[in-house]
Tab-separated table of C-alpha atoms in Angstrom:
chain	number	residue	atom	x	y	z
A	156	UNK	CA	67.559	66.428	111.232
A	157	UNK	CA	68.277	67.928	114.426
A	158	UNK	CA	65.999	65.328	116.251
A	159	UNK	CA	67.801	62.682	114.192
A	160	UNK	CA	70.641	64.061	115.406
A	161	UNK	CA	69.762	63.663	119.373
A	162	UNK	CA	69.032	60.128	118.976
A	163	UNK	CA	72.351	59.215	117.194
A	164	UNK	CA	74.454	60.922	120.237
A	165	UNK	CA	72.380	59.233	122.524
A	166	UNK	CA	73.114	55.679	120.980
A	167	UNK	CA	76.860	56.511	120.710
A	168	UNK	CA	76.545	57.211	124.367
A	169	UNK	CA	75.523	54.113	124.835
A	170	UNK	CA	78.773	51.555	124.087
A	171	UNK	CA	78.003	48.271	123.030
A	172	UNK	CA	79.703	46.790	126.085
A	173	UNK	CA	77.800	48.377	128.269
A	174	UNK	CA	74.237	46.950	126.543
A	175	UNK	CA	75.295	43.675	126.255
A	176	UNK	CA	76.205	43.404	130.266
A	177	UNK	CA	74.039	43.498	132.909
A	178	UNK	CA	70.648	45.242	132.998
A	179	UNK	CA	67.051	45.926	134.629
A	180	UNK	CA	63.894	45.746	133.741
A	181	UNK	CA	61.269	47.239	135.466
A	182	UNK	CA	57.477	48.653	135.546
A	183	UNK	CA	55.736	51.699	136.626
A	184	UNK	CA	52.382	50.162	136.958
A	185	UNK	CA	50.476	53.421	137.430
A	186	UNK	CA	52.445	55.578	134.643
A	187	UNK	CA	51.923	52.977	132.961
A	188	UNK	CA	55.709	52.545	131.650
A	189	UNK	CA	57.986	49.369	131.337
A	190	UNK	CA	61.674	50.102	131.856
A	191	UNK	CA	65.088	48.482	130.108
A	192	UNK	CA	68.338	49.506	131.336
A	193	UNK	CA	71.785	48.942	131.095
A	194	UNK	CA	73.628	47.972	134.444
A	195	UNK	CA	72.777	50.341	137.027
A	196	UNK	CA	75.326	49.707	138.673
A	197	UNK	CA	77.517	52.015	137.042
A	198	UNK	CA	78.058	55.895	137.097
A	199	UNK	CA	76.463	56.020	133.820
A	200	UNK	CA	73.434	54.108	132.751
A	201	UNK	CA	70.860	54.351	129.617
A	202	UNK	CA	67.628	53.634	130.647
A	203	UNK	CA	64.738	52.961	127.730
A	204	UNK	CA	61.035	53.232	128.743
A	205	UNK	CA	58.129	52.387	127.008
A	206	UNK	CA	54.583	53.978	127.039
A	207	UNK	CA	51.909	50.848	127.259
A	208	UNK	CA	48.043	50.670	127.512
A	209	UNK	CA	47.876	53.820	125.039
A	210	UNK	CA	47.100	53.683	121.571
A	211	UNK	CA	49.426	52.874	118.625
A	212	UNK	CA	49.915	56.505	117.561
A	213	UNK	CA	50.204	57.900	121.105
A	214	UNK	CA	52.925	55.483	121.896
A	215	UNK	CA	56.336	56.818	123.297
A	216	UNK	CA	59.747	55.947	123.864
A	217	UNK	CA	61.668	57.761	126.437
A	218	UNK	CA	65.347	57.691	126.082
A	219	UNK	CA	67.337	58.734	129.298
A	220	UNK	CA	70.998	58.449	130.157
A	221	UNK	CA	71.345	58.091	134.079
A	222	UNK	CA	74.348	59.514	136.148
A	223	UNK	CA	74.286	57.779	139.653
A	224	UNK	CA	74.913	60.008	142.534
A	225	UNK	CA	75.353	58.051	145.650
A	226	UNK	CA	75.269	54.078	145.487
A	227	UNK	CA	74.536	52.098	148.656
A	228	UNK	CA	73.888	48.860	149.988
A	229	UNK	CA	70.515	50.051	150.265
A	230	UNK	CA	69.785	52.839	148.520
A	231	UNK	CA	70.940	53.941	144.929
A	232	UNK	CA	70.416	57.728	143.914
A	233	UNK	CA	70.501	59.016	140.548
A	234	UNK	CA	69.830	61.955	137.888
A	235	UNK	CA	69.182	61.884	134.416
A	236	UNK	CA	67.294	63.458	131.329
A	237	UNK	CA	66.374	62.633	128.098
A	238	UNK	CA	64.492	62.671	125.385
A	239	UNK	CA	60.695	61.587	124.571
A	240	UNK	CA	60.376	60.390	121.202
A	241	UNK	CA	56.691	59.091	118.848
A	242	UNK	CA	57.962	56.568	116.321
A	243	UNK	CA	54.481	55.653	115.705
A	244	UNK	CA	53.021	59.564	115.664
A	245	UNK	CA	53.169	59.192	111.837
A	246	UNK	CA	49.648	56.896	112.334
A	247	UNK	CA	47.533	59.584	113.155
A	248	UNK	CA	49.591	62.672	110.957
A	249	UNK	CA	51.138	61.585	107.530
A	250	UNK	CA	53.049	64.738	107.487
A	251	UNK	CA	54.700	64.420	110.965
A	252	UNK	CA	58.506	64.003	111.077
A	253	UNK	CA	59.802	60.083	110.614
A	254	UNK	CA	60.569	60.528	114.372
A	255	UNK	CA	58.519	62.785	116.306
A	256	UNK	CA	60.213	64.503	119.366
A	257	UNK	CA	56.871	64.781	122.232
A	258	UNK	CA	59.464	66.467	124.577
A	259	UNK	CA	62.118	66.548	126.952
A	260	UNK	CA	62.444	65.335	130.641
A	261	UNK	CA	64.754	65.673	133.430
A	262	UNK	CA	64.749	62.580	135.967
A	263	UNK	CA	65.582	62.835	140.043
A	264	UNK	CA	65.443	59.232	141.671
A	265	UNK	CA	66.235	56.291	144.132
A	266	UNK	CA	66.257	53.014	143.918
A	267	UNK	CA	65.440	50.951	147.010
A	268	UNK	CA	66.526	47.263	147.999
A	269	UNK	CA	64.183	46.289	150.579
A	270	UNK	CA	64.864	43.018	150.742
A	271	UNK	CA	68.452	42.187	152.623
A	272	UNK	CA	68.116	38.543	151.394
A	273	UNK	CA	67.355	39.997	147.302
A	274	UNK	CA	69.112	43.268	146.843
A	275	UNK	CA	68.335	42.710	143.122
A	276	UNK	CA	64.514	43.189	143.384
A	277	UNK	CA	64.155	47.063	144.251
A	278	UNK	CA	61.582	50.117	144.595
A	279	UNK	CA	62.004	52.833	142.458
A	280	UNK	CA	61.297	56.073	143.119
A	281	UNK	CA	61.279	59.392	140.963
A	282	UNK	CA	60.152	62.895	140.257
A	283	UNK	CA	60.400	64.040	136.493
A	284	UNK	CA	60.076	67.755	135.276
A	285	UNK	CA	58.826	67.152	131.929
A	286	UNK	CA	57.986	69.723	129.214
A	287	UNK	CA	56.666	69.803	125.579
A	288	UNK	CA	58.748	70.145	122.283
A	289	UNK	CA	58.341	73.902	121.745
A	290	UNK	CA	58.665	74.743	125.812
A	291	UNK	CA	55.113	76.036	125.613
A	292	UNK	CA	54.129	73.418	128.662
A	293	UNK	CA	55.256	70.977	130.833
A	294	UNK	CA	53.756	68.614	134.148
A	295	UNK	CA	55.852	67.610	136.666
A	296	UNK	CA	55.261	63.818	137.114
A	297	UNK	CA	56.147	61.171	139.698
A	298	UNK	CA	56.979	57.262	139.241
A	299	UNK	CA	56.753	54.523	141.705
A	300	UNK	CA	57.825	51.124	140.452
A	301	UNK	CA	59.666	47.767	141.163
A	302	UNK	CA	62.552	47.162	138.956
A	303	UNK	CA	64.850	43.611	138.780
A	304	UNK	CA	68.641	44.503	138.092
A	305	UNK	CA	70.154	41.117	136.286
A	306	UNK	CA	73.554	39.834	137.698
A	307	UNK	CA	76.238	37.544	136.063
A	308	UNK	CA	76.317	34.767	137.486
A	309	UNK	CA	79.694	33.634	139.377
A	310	UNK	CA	81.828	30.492	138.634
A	311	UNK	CA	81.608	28.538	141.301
A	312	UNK	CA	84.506	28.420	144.002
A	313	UNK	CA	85.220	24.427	142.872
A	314	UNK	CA	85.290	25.221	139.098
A	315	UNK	CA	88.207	28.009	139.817
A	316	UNK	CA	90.147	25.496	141.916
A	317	UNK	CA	90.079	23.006	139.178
């Protein structure tokens, strides 16, 4: 129930305007994680990642509100932590939870817009403290991705002089 009870809070944290607007995607290619976010643009984010190349019952979702720190027109840094949870952990044990908690994680990053004529493609950057369930061990991993943040597009100048 309690682990039930992390996921609701973190989906209430999470408004419905802010998932519908603008997002990322993104892929770590040697962690092996693809990334959805909502607009990172703002001081609070929710960023979604899912484990690939794995199998079925070793699949993981990591949920991870963001809080950025400094935004610039080049850089973007930003600090988070979350939860890792095993919807599919019930494949290999029958008796596992509905929703199995693998652990916890805290995230340090930057994002990086190399490109002056594409700020939306970017490099991203991160160190992540994570530890097991029960506290009884943790790794301290490191992502290096490239991650495309979605814009709305603008009305043209014409259209709003019409």
């Amino acid at each position: 129930m309690k682990r039930l009870l992390i996921l609701i809070v973190f989906i209430l944290m999470c408004s419905r305007e802010g998932l519908m607007a603008q997002g990322s995607v993104g892929y770590y290619p040697w962690s092996n994680l693809l990334t959805i976010s909502t607009n990172p643009r703002k001081l609070i984010w929710a960023d979604a990642r899912f484990q690939t190349n794995s199998l079925f019952s070793s699949l993981s979702i990591d949920l991870l509100p963001m809080f950025n720190l400094k935004r610039g027109e080049v850089t973007q840094w930003y600090i988070g932590g979350g939860v890792r949870l095993n919807p599919l952990y019930r494949i290999a044990d029958s008796k596992a939870d509905l929703i199995t908690v693998d652990g916890y994680s805290v995230n340090f990053g930057v994002r990086i817009k190399p490109l002056p004529q594409n700020r939306n493609i970017q490099l991203a950057l991160e160190l992540n403290p994570y530890v097991k369930d029960k506290f009884d061990s943790g790794v301290l991993k490191s992502h290096f991705g490239i991650v495309y943040v979605f814009t709305k597009k603008k009305k043209k100048i014409e259209e709003a002089a019409q």
